[in-house]
CSV table of N, CA and C in Angstrom, one decimal:
chain,number,residue,atom,x,y,z
L,28,GLU,N,15.3,63.8,7.6
L,28,GLU,CA,15.5,63.4,6.3
L,28,GLU,C,14.5,62.1,6.3
L,29,LEU,N,14.0,61.8,5.4
L,29,LEU,CA,13.2,60.4,5.2
L,29,LEU,C,14.0,59.3,4.7
L,30,GLY,N,15.3,59.5,4.2
L,30,GLY,CA,16.1,58.3,4.1
L,30,GLY,C,15.8,57.7,2.8
L,31,GLY,N,16.3,56.5,2.3
L,31,GLY,CA,16.3,55.9,1.1
L,31,GLY,C,17.5,56.1,0.3
L,32,PRO,N,17.4,55.9,-0.9
L,32,PRO,CA,18.5,56.0,-1.7
L,32,PRO,C,19.0,57.2,-2.4
L,33,THR,N,20.2,57.2,-2.9
L,33,THR,CA,20.6,58.5,-3.7
L,33,THR,C,20.2,58.2,-5.0
L,34,VAL,N,19.3,59.2,-5.7
L,34,VAL,CA,18.8,59.2,-6.8
L,34,VAL,C,19.5,60.2,-7.9
L,35,ARG,N,20.1,59.7,-8.7
L,35,ARG,CA,21.0,60.5,-9.9
L,35,ARG,C,19.6,61.3,-10.5
L,36,TRP,N,20.1,62.7,-10.7
L,36,TRP,CA,19.2,63.5,-11.5
L,36,TRP,C,20.1,64.4,-12.4
L,37,ARG,N,19.2,64.8,-13.5
L,37,ARG,CA,20.1,65.9,-14.6
L,37,ARG,C,19.1,66.6,-14.7
L,38,PRO,N,19.3,67.9,-14.6
L,38,PRO,CA,18.5,69.2,-14.8
L,38,PRO,C,18.1,69.4,-16.3
L,39,GLY,N,16.8,69.7,-16.8
L,39,GLY,CA,16.6,69.6,-18.3
L,39,GLY,C,15.3,69.5,-18.8
L,40,ARG,N,14.4,69.0,-17.8
L,40,ARG,CA,13.2,68.9,-17.9
L,40,ARG,C,12.5,70.5,-17.8
L,41,SER,N,11.8,70.9,-18.7
L,41,SER,CA,11.2,72.2,-18.8
L,41,SER,C,9.3,72.1,-18.8
L,42,ASP,N,8.9,72.9,-17.9
L,42,ASP,CA,7.5,72.8,-17.6
L,42,ASP,C,7.0,73.5,-18.9
L,43,SER,N,5.6,73.1,-19.5
L,43,SER,CA,4.9,73.4,-20.5
L,43,SER,C,4.1,74.8,-20.2
L,44,LYS,N,3.8,75.6,-21.1
L,44,LYS,CA,3.0,76.8,-20.7
L,44,LYS,C,1.6,76.3,-21.0
L,45,THR,N,1.5,75.3,-21.6
L,45,THR,CA,0.1,75.1,-22.3
L,45,THR,C,-0.3,73.7,-22.1
L,46,ALA,N,-1.5,73.5,-21.9
L,46,ALA,CA,-1.9,71.9,-21.7
L,46,ALA,C,-1.4,70.9,-22.6
L,47,ALA,N,-1.5,71.6,-24.1
L,47,ALA,CA,-0.9,70.9,-25.2
L,47,ALA,C,0.3,70.1,-25.0
L,48,HIS,N,1.3,70.2,-24.4
L,48,HIS,CA,2.2,69.7,-24.3
L,48,HIS,C,2.5,68.5,-22.9
L,49,CYS,N,1.3,68.6,-22.1
L,49,CYS,CA,1.4,67.6,-21.0
L,49,CYS,C,0.8,66.2,-21.1
L,50,THR,N,1.5,65.5,-20.4
L,50,THR,CA,1.0,64.3,-20.4
L,50,THR,C,-0.4,64.0,-20.0
L,51,PRO,N,-1.0,63.3,-21.1
L,51,PRO,CA,-2.5,63.1,-20.8
L,51,PRO,C,-3.0,62.5,-19.4
L,52,ASP,N,-4.1,62.5,-19.2
L,52,ASP,CA,-4.5,61.7,-18.0
L,52,ASP,C,-4.4,60.3,-18.3
L,53,GLY,N,-3.9,59.4,-17.1
L,53,GLY,CA,-4.1,57.9,-17.4
L,53,GLY,C,-2.5,57.4,-17.5
L,54,ARG,N,-1.6,58.5,-16.9
L,54,ARG,CA,-0.3,57.8,-17.2
L,54,ARG,C,0.0,56.9,-15.7
L,55,LEU,N,-0.7,57.1,-14.9
L,55,LEU,CA,-0.5,56.5,-13.8
L,55,LEU,C,-1.5,55.2,-13.5
L,56,PRO,N,-1.3,54.2,-12.9
L,56,PRO,CA,-2.2,53.3,-13.0
L,56,PRO,C,-3.5,53.6,-12.2
L,57,ASP,N,-4.7,53.1,-12.3
L,57,ASP,CA,-5.8,53.0,-11.5
L,57,ASP,C,-5.7,51.9,-10.3
L,58,ALA,N,-5.4,52.7,-9.2
L,58,ALA,CA,-5.3,51.8,-8.2
L,58,ALA,C,-6.2,50.8,-7.9
L,59,ALA,N,-7.6,50.6,-8.6
L,59,ALA,CA,-8.5,49.8,-8.4
L,59,ALA,C,-8.3,48.4,-9.1
L,60,GLN,N,-7.4,48.7,-9.9
L,60,GLN,CA,-7.2,47.5,-10.9
L,60,GLN,C,-5.9,46.5,-10.6
L,61,GLY,N,-5.7,45.6,-11.4
L,61,GLY,CA,-4.7,44.6,-11.2
L,61,GLY,C,-3.5,44.7,-12.0
L,62,ALA,N,-2.7,43.6,-11.9
L,62,ALA,CA,-1.4,43.4,-12.6
L,62,ALA,C,-1.5,43.7,-14.1
L,63,GLY,N,-2.6,43.2,-14.7
L,63,GLY,CA,-2.4,43.7,-16.2
L,63,GLY,C,-2.5,45.0,-16.6
L,64,HIS,N,-3.4,45.6,-15.7
L,64,HIS,CA,-3.6,47.2,-15.8
L,64,HIS,C,-2.3,48.0,-15.5
L,65,VAL,N,-1.6,47.4,-14.4
L,65,VAL,CA,-0.4,48.1,-14.2
L,65,VAL,C,0.7,47.9,-15.0
L,66,ARG,N,0.8,46.6,-15.5
L,66,ARG,CA,1.7,46.5,-16.7
L,66,ARG,C,1.5,47.4,-18.0
L,67,ASP,N,0.1,47.2,-18.5
L,67,ASP,CA,-0.1,48.2,-19.4
L,67,ASP,C,0.3,49.6,-19.5
L,68,ILE,N,0.2,50.3,-18.3
L,68,ILE,CA,0.5,51.7,-18.1
L,68,ILE,C,2.0,51.8,-17.9
L,69,PHE,N,2.9,51.0,-17.4
L,69,PHE,CA,4.1,51.0,-17.3
L,69,PHE,C,5.0,50.5,-18.3
L,70,TYR,N,4.4,49.5,-19.0
L,70,TYR,CA,5.1,49.0,-20.3
L,70,TYR,C,5.0,50.0,-21.3
L,71,ARG,N,3.8,50.8,-21.5
L,71,ARG,CA,4.1,51.8,-22.6
L,71,ARG,C,4.9,52.9,-22.5
L,72,MET,N,5.4,53.1,-21.2
L,72,MET,CA,6.5,54.0,-20.7
L,72,MET,C,8.0,53.2,-20.6
L,73,GLY,N,8.0,52.2,-21.2
L,73,GLY,CA,9.3,51.3,-21.3
L,73,GLY,C,9.9,51.0,-19.9
L,74,PHE,N,9.1,50.6,-18.9
L,74,PHE,CA,9.3,49.9,-17.7
L,74,PHE,C,9.1,48.2,-17.7
L,75,GLY,N,10.1,47.6,-17.4
L,75,GLY,CA,9.9,46.2,-17.2
L,75,GLY,C,9.4,45.9,-15.6
L,76,ASP,N,8.9,44.7,-15.4
L,76,ASP,CA,8.4,44.0,-14.5
L,76,ASP,C,9.2,44.6,-13.0
L,77,GLN,N,10.3,44.4,-12.7
L,77,GLN,CA,11.4,44.7,-12.0
L,77,GLN,C,11.4,46.3,-11.6
L,78,GLU,N,11.3,46.9,-12.6
L,78,GLU,CA,11.1,48.3,-12.4
L,78,GLU,C,9.7,48.9,-11.9
L,79,ILE,N,8.7,48.2,-12.3
L,79,ILE,CA,7.4,48.6,-11.7
L,79,ILE,C,7.3,48.2,-10.2
L,80,ALA,N,7.7,47.2,-10.1
L,80,ALA,CA,7.8,46.7,-8.4
L,80,ALA,C,8.5,47.4,-7.5
L,81,ALA,N,9.7,47.9,-8.3
L,81,ALA,CA,10.7,48.9,-7.5
L,81,ALA,C,10.1,50.2,-7.2
L,82,LEU,N,9.2,50.9,-8.5
L,82,LEU,CA,8.9,52.0,-8.1
L,82,LEU,C,7.4,51.9,-7.2
L,83,ILE,N,6.7,51.0,-7.2
L,83,ILE,CA,5.6,51.0,-6.5
L,83,ILE,C,6.0,50.9,-5.1
L,84,GLY,N,7.2,50.1,-4.6
L,84,GLY,CA,7.6,50.3,-3.3
L,84,GLY,C,7.8,51.8,-2.6
L,85,ALA,N,7.5,52.9,-3.6
L,85,ALA,CA,7.4,54.4,-2.9
L,85,ALA,C,6.3,54.3,-1.8
L,86,HIS,N,5.2,53.6,-2.1
L,86,HIS,CA,4.1,53.4,-1.2
L,86,HIS,C,4.4,53.4,0.2
L,87,ALA,N,5.7,53.1,0.5
L,87,ALA,CA,6.3,53.0,1.9
L,87,ALA,C,6.0,54.4,2.4
L,88,LEU,N,5.9,55.4,1.4
L,88,LEU,CA,5.9,56.6,2.2
L,88,LEU,C,4.2,57.4,1.9
L,89,GLY,N,3.8,57.9,3.0
L,89,GLY,CA,2.7,58.8,2.8
L,89,GLY,C,1.5,57.9,2.9
L,90,ARG,N,0.3,58.2,2.4
L,90,ARG,CA,-0.9,57.5,2.9
L,90,ARG,C,-2.1,58.1,1.7
L,91,CYS,N,-2.9,57.5,1.6
L,91,CYS,CA,-4.1,57.7,0.9
L,91,CYS,C,-5.0,58.8,1.5
L,92,HIS,N,-5.6,59.6,0.9
L,92,HIS,CA,-6.6,60.7,1.5
L,92,HIS,C,-7.9,60.5,0.4
L,93,PRO,N,-9.0,60.5,1.5
L,93,PRO,CA,-10.3,60.1,0.5
L,93,PRO,C,-10.5,61.0,-0.2
L,94,THR,N,-10.1,62.5,0.2
L,94,THR,CA,-10.6,63.8,-0.9
L,94,THR,C,-9.7,64.0,-1.8
L,95,ARG,N,-8.9,63.0,-2.3
L,95,ARG,CA,-8.1,62.7,-3.2
L,95,ARG,C,-8.2,61.7,-3.9
L,96,SER,N,-8.0,60.5,-3.4
L,96,SER,CA,-7.9,59.4,-4.5
L,96,SER,C,-9.3,58.5,-4.0
L,97,GLY,N,-9.6,58.7,-3.2
L,97,GLY,CA,-11.2,58.2,-2.4
L,97,GLY,C,-10.5,57.1,-1.5
L,98,PHE,N,-9.2,56.7,-1.6
L,98,PHE,CA,-8.6,55.5,-0.7
L,98,PHE,C,-8.6,56.0,0.6
L,99,ASP,N,-8.3,55.4,1.5
L,99,ASP,CA,-7.8,55.8,2.8
L,99,ASP,C,-6.9,55.3,3.7
L,100,GLY,N,-5.9,55.9,4.3
L,100,GLY,CA,-5.0,55.3,5.0
L,100,GLY,C,-3.5,55.3,4.8
L,101,PRO,N,-2.6,54.8,5.7
L,101,PRO,CA,-1.2,54.5,5.4
L,101,PRO,C,-1.0,53.4,4.9
L,102,TRP,N,0.3,53.1,4.3
L,102,TRP,CA,0.6,51.5,3.9
L,102,TRP,C,1.1,50.8,5.2
L,103,ASN,N,1.9,51.8,5.8
L,103,ASN,CA,2.4,51.1,7.0
L,103,ASN,C,2.5,52.2,8.4
L,104,ALA,N,3.3,51.7,9.5
L,104,ALA,CA,3.5,52.5,10.5
L,104,ALA,C,4.4,53.8,10.4
L,105,SER,N,5.2,53.9,9.3
L,105,SER,CA,6.4,54.6,9.3
L,105,SER,C,6.2,55.6,7.9
L,106,PRO,N,5.1,56.2,7.7
L,106,PRO,CA,4.9,56.8,6.5
L,106,PRO,C,6.0,57.9,6.1
L,107,THR,N,6.6,58.2,6.9
L,107,THR,CA,7.6,59.3,6.8
L,107,THR,C,9.2,58.8,6.3
L,108,ALA,N,9.3,57.4,6.6
L,108,ALA,CA,10.7,56.9,6.1
L,108,ALA,C,10.6,55.7,5.2
L,109,PHE,N,11.7,56.2,3.9
L,109,PHE,CA,11.6,55.5,3.0
L,109,PHE,C,12.5,54.3,3.1
L,110,THR,N,11.8,53.1,3.3
L,110,THR,CA,12.3,51.7,3.7
L,110,THR,C,11.9,50.7,2.7
L,111,ASN,N,12.0,49.7,3.0
L,111,ASN,CA,11.5,48.1,2.2
L,111,ASN,C,10.4,47.7,3.0
L,112,PHE,N,9.7,48.7,4.1
L,112,PHE,CA,8.7,48.1,4.9
L,112,PHE,C,7.5,47.9,4.3
L,113,PHE,N,7.5,48.6,2.8
L,113,PHE,CA,5.9,48.4,2.0
L,113,PHE,C,6.0,47.0,1.7
L,114,TYR,N,7.3,46.3,1.5
L,114,TYR,CA,7.3,45.0,1.0
L,114,TYR,C,7.1,43.9,2.0
L,115,THR,N,7.7,44.2,3.3
L,115,THR,CA,7.7,43.4,4.4
L,115,THR,C,6.2,43.4,4.8
L,116,GLU,N,5.6,44.5,4.8
L,116,GLU,CA,4.2,44.3,5.4
L,116,GLU,C,3.3,43.5,4.2
L,117,LEU,N,3.5,43.8,3.1
L,117,LEU,CA,2.5,43.3,1.9
L,117,LEU,C,2.7,41.8,2.1
L,118,LEU,N,4.1,41.2,2.4
L,118,LEU,CA,3.9,39.8,2.6
L,118,LEU,C,3.9,39.0,3.8
L,119,ASP,N,3.9,40.2,4.8
L,119,ASP,CA,3.9,39.4,6.2
L,119,ASP,C,2.4,39.6,6.9
L,120,ASP,N,1.6,40.6,6.6
L,120,ASP,CA,0.3,40.7,7.3
L,120,ASP,C,-0.8,40.0,6.6
L,121,LYS,N,-1.5,39.7,7.2
L,121,LYS,CA,-3.0,39.5,6.6
L,121,LYS,C,-3.8,40.4,6.1
L,122,TRP,N,-4.2,40.6,4.9
L,122,TRP,CA,-5.1,41.8,4.3
L,122,TRP,C,-6.3,41.2,4.1
L,123,VAL,N,-7.2,42.0,4.5
L,123,VAL,CA,-8.6,41.7,4.3
L,123,VAL,C,-9.5,42.8,3.6
L,124,PRO,N,-10.6,42.9,3.0
L,124,PRO,CA,-11.6,43.7,2.5
L,124,PRO,C,-11.7,44.7,3.5
L,125,LYS,N,-11.5,46.1,3.2
L,125,LYS,CA,-12.1,47.3,4.4
L,125,LYS,C,-13.6,47.3,4.1
L,126,LYS,N,-14.0,47.2,5.2
L,126,LYS,CA,-15.8,47.5,5.2
L,126,LYS,C,-16.1,49.0,5.3
L,127,TRP,N,-16.2,49.6,4.4
L,127,TRP,CA,-16.7,51.0,4.3
L,127,TRP,C,-17.8,51.4,2.8
L,128,ASP,N,-17.8,52.6,3.1
L,128,ASP,CA,-18.4,53.2,2.2
L,128,ASP,C,-17.6,53.6,0.8
L,129,GLY,N,-16.2,53.7,0.8
L,129,GLY,CA,-15.5,54.0,-0.2
L,129,GLY,C,-14.9,52.8,-1.0
L,130,PRO,N,-14.2,53.3,-2.0
L,130,PRO,CA,-13.7,52.4,-2.9
L,130,PRO,C,-13.1,51.1,-2.2
L,131,PHE,N,-13.2,49.9,-2.9
L,131,PHE,CA,-12.5,48.5,-2.4
L,131,PHE,C,-10.9,49.0,-2.2
L,132,GLN,N,-10.5,48.6,-0.9
L,132,GLN,CA,-9.4,48.5,-0.8
L,132,GLN,C,-9.1,47.4,0.4
L,133,TYR,N,-7.8,47.2,0.8
L,133,TYR,CA,-7.5,46.0,1.8
L,133,TYR,C,-7.2,47.0,3.2
L,134,VAL,N,-7.4,46.4,4.0
L,134,VAL,CA,-6.7,46.7,5.6
L,134,VAL,C,-6.0,45.5,6.1
L,135,ASP,N,-5.1,45.7,7.3
L,135,ASP,CA,-4.4,44.7,7.8
L,135,ASP,C,-5.5,44.2,8.8
L,136,LYS,N,-5.4,42.9,9.0
L,136,LYS,CA,-6.6,42.2,9.7
L,136,LYS,C,-6.2,42.4,11.2
L,137,GLN,N,-4.8,42.4,11.6
L,137,GLN,CA,-4.3,42.9,12.9
L,137,GLN,C,-5.2,43.8,13.6
L,138,SER,N,-4.9,45.4,12.9
L,138,SER,CA,-5.0,46.3,13.6
L,138,SER,C,-6.3,47.1,12.7
L,139,GLY,N,-6.3,46.8,11.6
L,139,GLY,CA,-7.3,47.7,10.6
L,139,GLY,C,-6.7,49.0,10.4
L,140,ALA,N,-5.3,49.2,10.8
L,140,ALA,CA,-5.0,50.9,10.6
L,140,ALA,C,-4.0,51.1,9.3
L,141,PHE,N,-3.8,50.1,8.7
L,141,PHE,CA,-2.9,50.0,7.4
L,141,PHE,C,-3.6,49.6,6.3
L,142,MET,N,-3.3,50.0,5.1
L,142,MET,CA,-4.1,49.6,3.8
L,142,MET,C,-3.3,49.3,2.8
L,143,MET,N,-3.9,48.6,1.6
L,143,MET,CA,-3.2,48.1,0.5
L,143,MET,C,-4.3,48.5,-0.5
L,144,LEU,N,-3.9,48.7,-1.7
L,144,LEU,CA,-4.7,49.1,-3.0
L,144,LEU,C,-4.7,47.7,-3.8
L,145,PRO,N,-5.9,47.6,-4.3
L,145,PRO,CA,-5.8,46.2,-5.4
L,145,PRO,C,-4.7,46.3,-6.3
L,146,ALA,N,-4.2,47.5,-6.6
L,146,ALA,CA,-2.9,47.3,-7.5
L,146,ALA,C,-1.8,46.9,-6.7
L,147,ASP,N,-1.6,47.2,-5.5
L,147,ASP,CA,-0.7,46.8,-4.4
L,147,ASP,C,-0.8,45.0,-4.5
L,148,MET,N,-1.7,44.8,-4.2
L,148,MET,CA,-2.0,43.4,-3.8
L,148,MET,C,-1.8,42.6,-5.1
L,149,ALA,N,-1.7,43.2,-6.2
L,149,ALA,CA,-1.3,42.4,-7.6
L,149,ALA,C,0.2,42.0,-7.5
L,150,LEU,N,0.9,42.9,-6.7
L,150,LEU,CA,2.3,42.6,-6.6
L,150,LEU,C,2.5,41.6,-5.7
L,151,LYS,N,1.6,41.2,-5.0
L,151,LYS,CA,1.9,39.8,-3.8
L,151,LYS,C,1.4,38.7,-4.8
L,152,THR,N,0.2,39.2,-5.8
L,152,THR,CA,-0.4,37.7,-6.4
L,152,THR,C,0.0,37.3,-7.4
L,153,ASP,N,0.4,38.2,-8.2
L,153,ASP,CA,1.2,37.9,-9.5
L,153,ASP,C,2.8,37.4,-9.3
L,154,PRO,N,2.7,35.9,-9.9
L,154,PRO,CA,4.1,35.3,-9.6
L,154,PRO,C,5.2,36.0,-9.9
L,155,VAL,N,5.4,36.8,-11.2
L,155,VAL,CA,6.6,37.4,-11.5
L,155,VAL,C,6.7,38.8,-10.6
L,156,PHE,N,6.1,39.8,-10.3
L,156,PHE,CA,5.8,40.9,-9.5
L,156,PHE,C,6.3,40.1,-8.0
L,157,ARG,N,5.9,39.1,-7.8
L,157,ARG,CA,5.9,38.6,-6.2
L,157,ARG,C,7.4,38.3,-6.0
L,158,ARG,N,8.3,37.7,-7.2
L,158,ARG,CA,9.6,37.5,-7.0
L,158,ARG,C,10.5,38.8,-6.5
L,159,HIS,N,10.1,39.8,-7.3
L,159,HIS,CA,10.6,41.2,-6.9
L,159,HIS,C,10.3,41.5,-5.4
L,160,VAL,N,9.1,41.4,-5.2
L,160,VAL,CA,8.9,41.7,-4.0
L,160,VAL,C,9.4,40.9,-2.7
L,161,GLU,N,9.4,39.7,-2.8
L,161,GLU,CA,10.4,38.9,-2.2
L,161,GLU,C,11.9,39.3,-2.0
L,162,ARG,N,12.4,39.6,-2.8
L,162,ARG,CA,13.8,40.1,-3.0
L,162,ARG,C,13.8,41.5,-2.2
L,163,TYR,N,13.1,42.4,-2.3
L,163,TYR,CA,12.9,43.5,-1.9
L,163,TYR,C,12.7,43.5,-0.4
L,164,ALA,N,11.9,42.7,-0.3
L,164,ALA,CA,11.5,42.5,1.6
L,164,ALA,C,12.6,41.8,2.3
L,165,ALA,N,13.4,41.0,1.5
L,165,ALA,CA,14.7,40.5,2.2
L,165,ALA,C,15.7,41.2,2.2
L,166,ASP,N,16.0,42.3,1.2
L,166,ASP,CA,17.2,43.2,1.2
L,166,ASP,C,16.6,44.5,0.5
L,167,GLN,N,16.9,45.4,1.5
L,167,GLN,CA,16.6,46.6,1.5
L,167,GLN,C,17.4,47.4,0.4
L,168,ASP,N,18.8,47.0,0.4
L,168,ASP,CA,19.7,47.7,-0.4
L,168,ASP,C,19.5,47.3,-2.0
L,169,ALA,N,19.0,46.3,-2.1
L,169,ALA,CA,18.7,45.9,-3.3
L,169,ALA,C,17.3,46.6,-4.0
L,170,PHE,N,16.4,46.8,-3.0
L,170,PHE,CA,15.5,47.7,-3.3
L,170,PHE,C,15.8,49.3,-3.6
L,171,PHE,N,16.7,49.7,-2.7
L,171,PHE,CA,17.0,50.9,-2.9
L,171,PHE,C,18.0,51.0,-4.4
L,172,ALA,N,18.8,50.3,-4.7
L,172,ALA,CA,19.4,50.5,-6.0
L,172,ALA,C,18.6,50.1,-7.0
L,173,ASP,N,17.6,49.3,-7.1
L,173,ASP,CA,16.7,49.4,-8.2
L,173,ASP,C,15.8,50.5,-8.3
L,174,PHE,N,15.2,51.1,-7.3
L,174,PHE,CA,14.5,51.9,-7.2
L,174,PHE,C,15.0,53.2,-7.7
L,175,ALA,N,16.2,53.7,-7.3
L,175,ALA,CA,17.2,54.7,-7.8
L,175,ALA,C,17.2,54.8,-9.1
L,176,ARG,N,17.6,53.6,-9.8
L,176,ARG,CA,17.6,53.5,-11.3
L,176,ARG,C,16.2,53.7,-11.8
L,177,ALA,N,15.3,53.1,-11.4
L,177,ALA,CA,14.1,53.1,-12.1
L,177,ALA,C,13.6,54.5,-11.8
L,178,PHE,N,13.7,55.2,-10.9
L,178,PHE,CA,12.9,56.6,-10.6
L,178,PHE,C,13.7,57.5,-11.3
L,179,ALA,N,15.1,57.4,-11.6
L,179,ALA,CA,16.0,58.2,-12.4
L,179,ALA,C,15.3,58.2,-13.9
L,180,LYS,N,14.9,57.0,-14.5
L,180,LYS,CA,14.5,56.9,-15.6
L,180,LYS,C,12.9,57.4,-15.5
L,181,LEU,N,12.2,57.2,-14.5
L,181,LEU,CA,11.0,57.9,-14.6
L,181,LEU,C,11.1,59.6,-14.7
L,182,LEU,N,12.1,60.1,-13.9
L,182,LEU,CA,12.0,61.5,-13.9
L,182,LEU,C,12.7,61.9,-15.3
L,183,GLU,N,13.1,61.2,-16.1
L,183,GLU,CA,13.7,61.5,-17.4
L,183,GLU,C,12.9,61.3,-18.7
L,184,LEU,N,11.7,60.5,-18.5
L,184,LEU,CA,10.8,60.0,-19.4
L,184,LEU,C,10.8,61.5,-20.4
L,185,GLY,N,11.0,61.5,-21.6
L,185,GLY,CA,10.8,62.1,-22.8
L,185,GLY,C,11.5,63.6,-22.7
L,186,VAL,N,12.7,63.7,-22.0
L,186,VAL,CA,13.6,64.7,-22.1
L,186,VAL,C,14.7,64.2,-22.8
L,187,SER,N,15.3,65.2,-23.8
L,187,SER,CA,16.4,65.0,-24.5
L,187,SER,C,17.6,65.7,-23.8
L,188,PHE,N,18.6,64.8,-23.6
L,188,PHE,CA,19.5,65.8,-22.5
L,188,PHE,C,20.8,65.8,-23.7
L,189,PRO,N,21.6,66.8,-23.7
L,189,PRO,CA,22.7,67.0,-24.4
L,189,PRO,C,23.7,65.9,-23.7
L,190,ALA,N,24.7,65.3,-24.6
L,190,ALA,CA,25.6,64.2,-24.2
L,190,ALA,C,26.4,64.7,-23.1
L,191,ASP,N,26.9,66.1,-22.8
L,191,ASP,CA,27.6,66.4,-21.8
L,191,ASP,C,26.6,67.1,-20.5
L,192,ALA,N,25.3,66.7,-20.6
L,192,ALA,CA,24.6,67.2,-19.4
L,192,ALA,C,25.0,66.7,-18.1
L,193,PRO,N,25.2,67.7,-17.1
L,193,PRO,CA,25.9,66.9,-15.8
L,193,PRO,C,24.5,65.9,-15.2
L,194,VAL,N,25.2,65.3,-14.4
L,194,VAL,CA,24.6,64.3,-13.6
L,194,VAL,C,24.8,64.7,-12.1
L,195,TYR,N,23.9,65.0,-11.2
L,195,TYR,CA,23.9,65.3,-9.7
L,195,TYR,C,23.3,64.1,-8.6
L,196,GLU,N,24.3,64.0,-8.1
L,196,GLU,CA,23.8,63.2,-6.7
L,196,GLU,C,23.9,64.0,-5.4
L,197,PHE,N,22.5,64.1,-4.8
L,197,PHE,CA,22.7,65.2,-3.5
L,197,PHE,C,22.8,64.3,-2.4
L,198,LYS,N,23.9,64.5,-1.7
L,198,LYS,CA,24.4,64.0,-0.4
L,198,LYS,C,23.1,63.9,0.6
L,199,THR,N,23.1,62.7,1.3
L,199,THR,CA,22.2,62.4,2.4
L,199,THR,C,22.7,62.9,3.7
L,200,LEU,N,22.1,62.9,4.8
L,200,LEU,CA,22.5,63.5,6.0
L,200,LEU,C,23.7,62.5,6.6
L,201,GLU,N,23.6,61.2,6.2
L,201,GLU,CA,24.1,60.0,6.7
L,201,GLU,C,25.6,60.3,6.7
């Protein structure tokens, strides 16, 4: 199990059989952009700065692949564990531009093994986002609670639920 918070989930979203009902490209932020662009994308979906900072914390998981996004590398040493490590690494490590032929990104100065996207760095440099980053770096439980609410909201965007729709919480292994 990768850990992390329990996220409330309601069934009801249905897949579209045609592209006419699909979300247009541009729903996710361009990783090469800064705070203004990230806000533009998430604000139009009804998210605030705290929710944006919480959702981007999912970068604690996985890695970027050059064949998919052009960017390369994991965000931290534990890419299969959902923790607040993204925030602690973002604040505690020294980040420098990566020297390579790919798109602009940052690597940690100490090892060069971990990366941050320009959009990630916006969370560190923007004073409003940084306030949330600092709180999440110091308090994993606060991050988990805020992430669970914001992610449930993201899952339910554009879905109309009946008043009596059941809500599920899947048990963790803990």
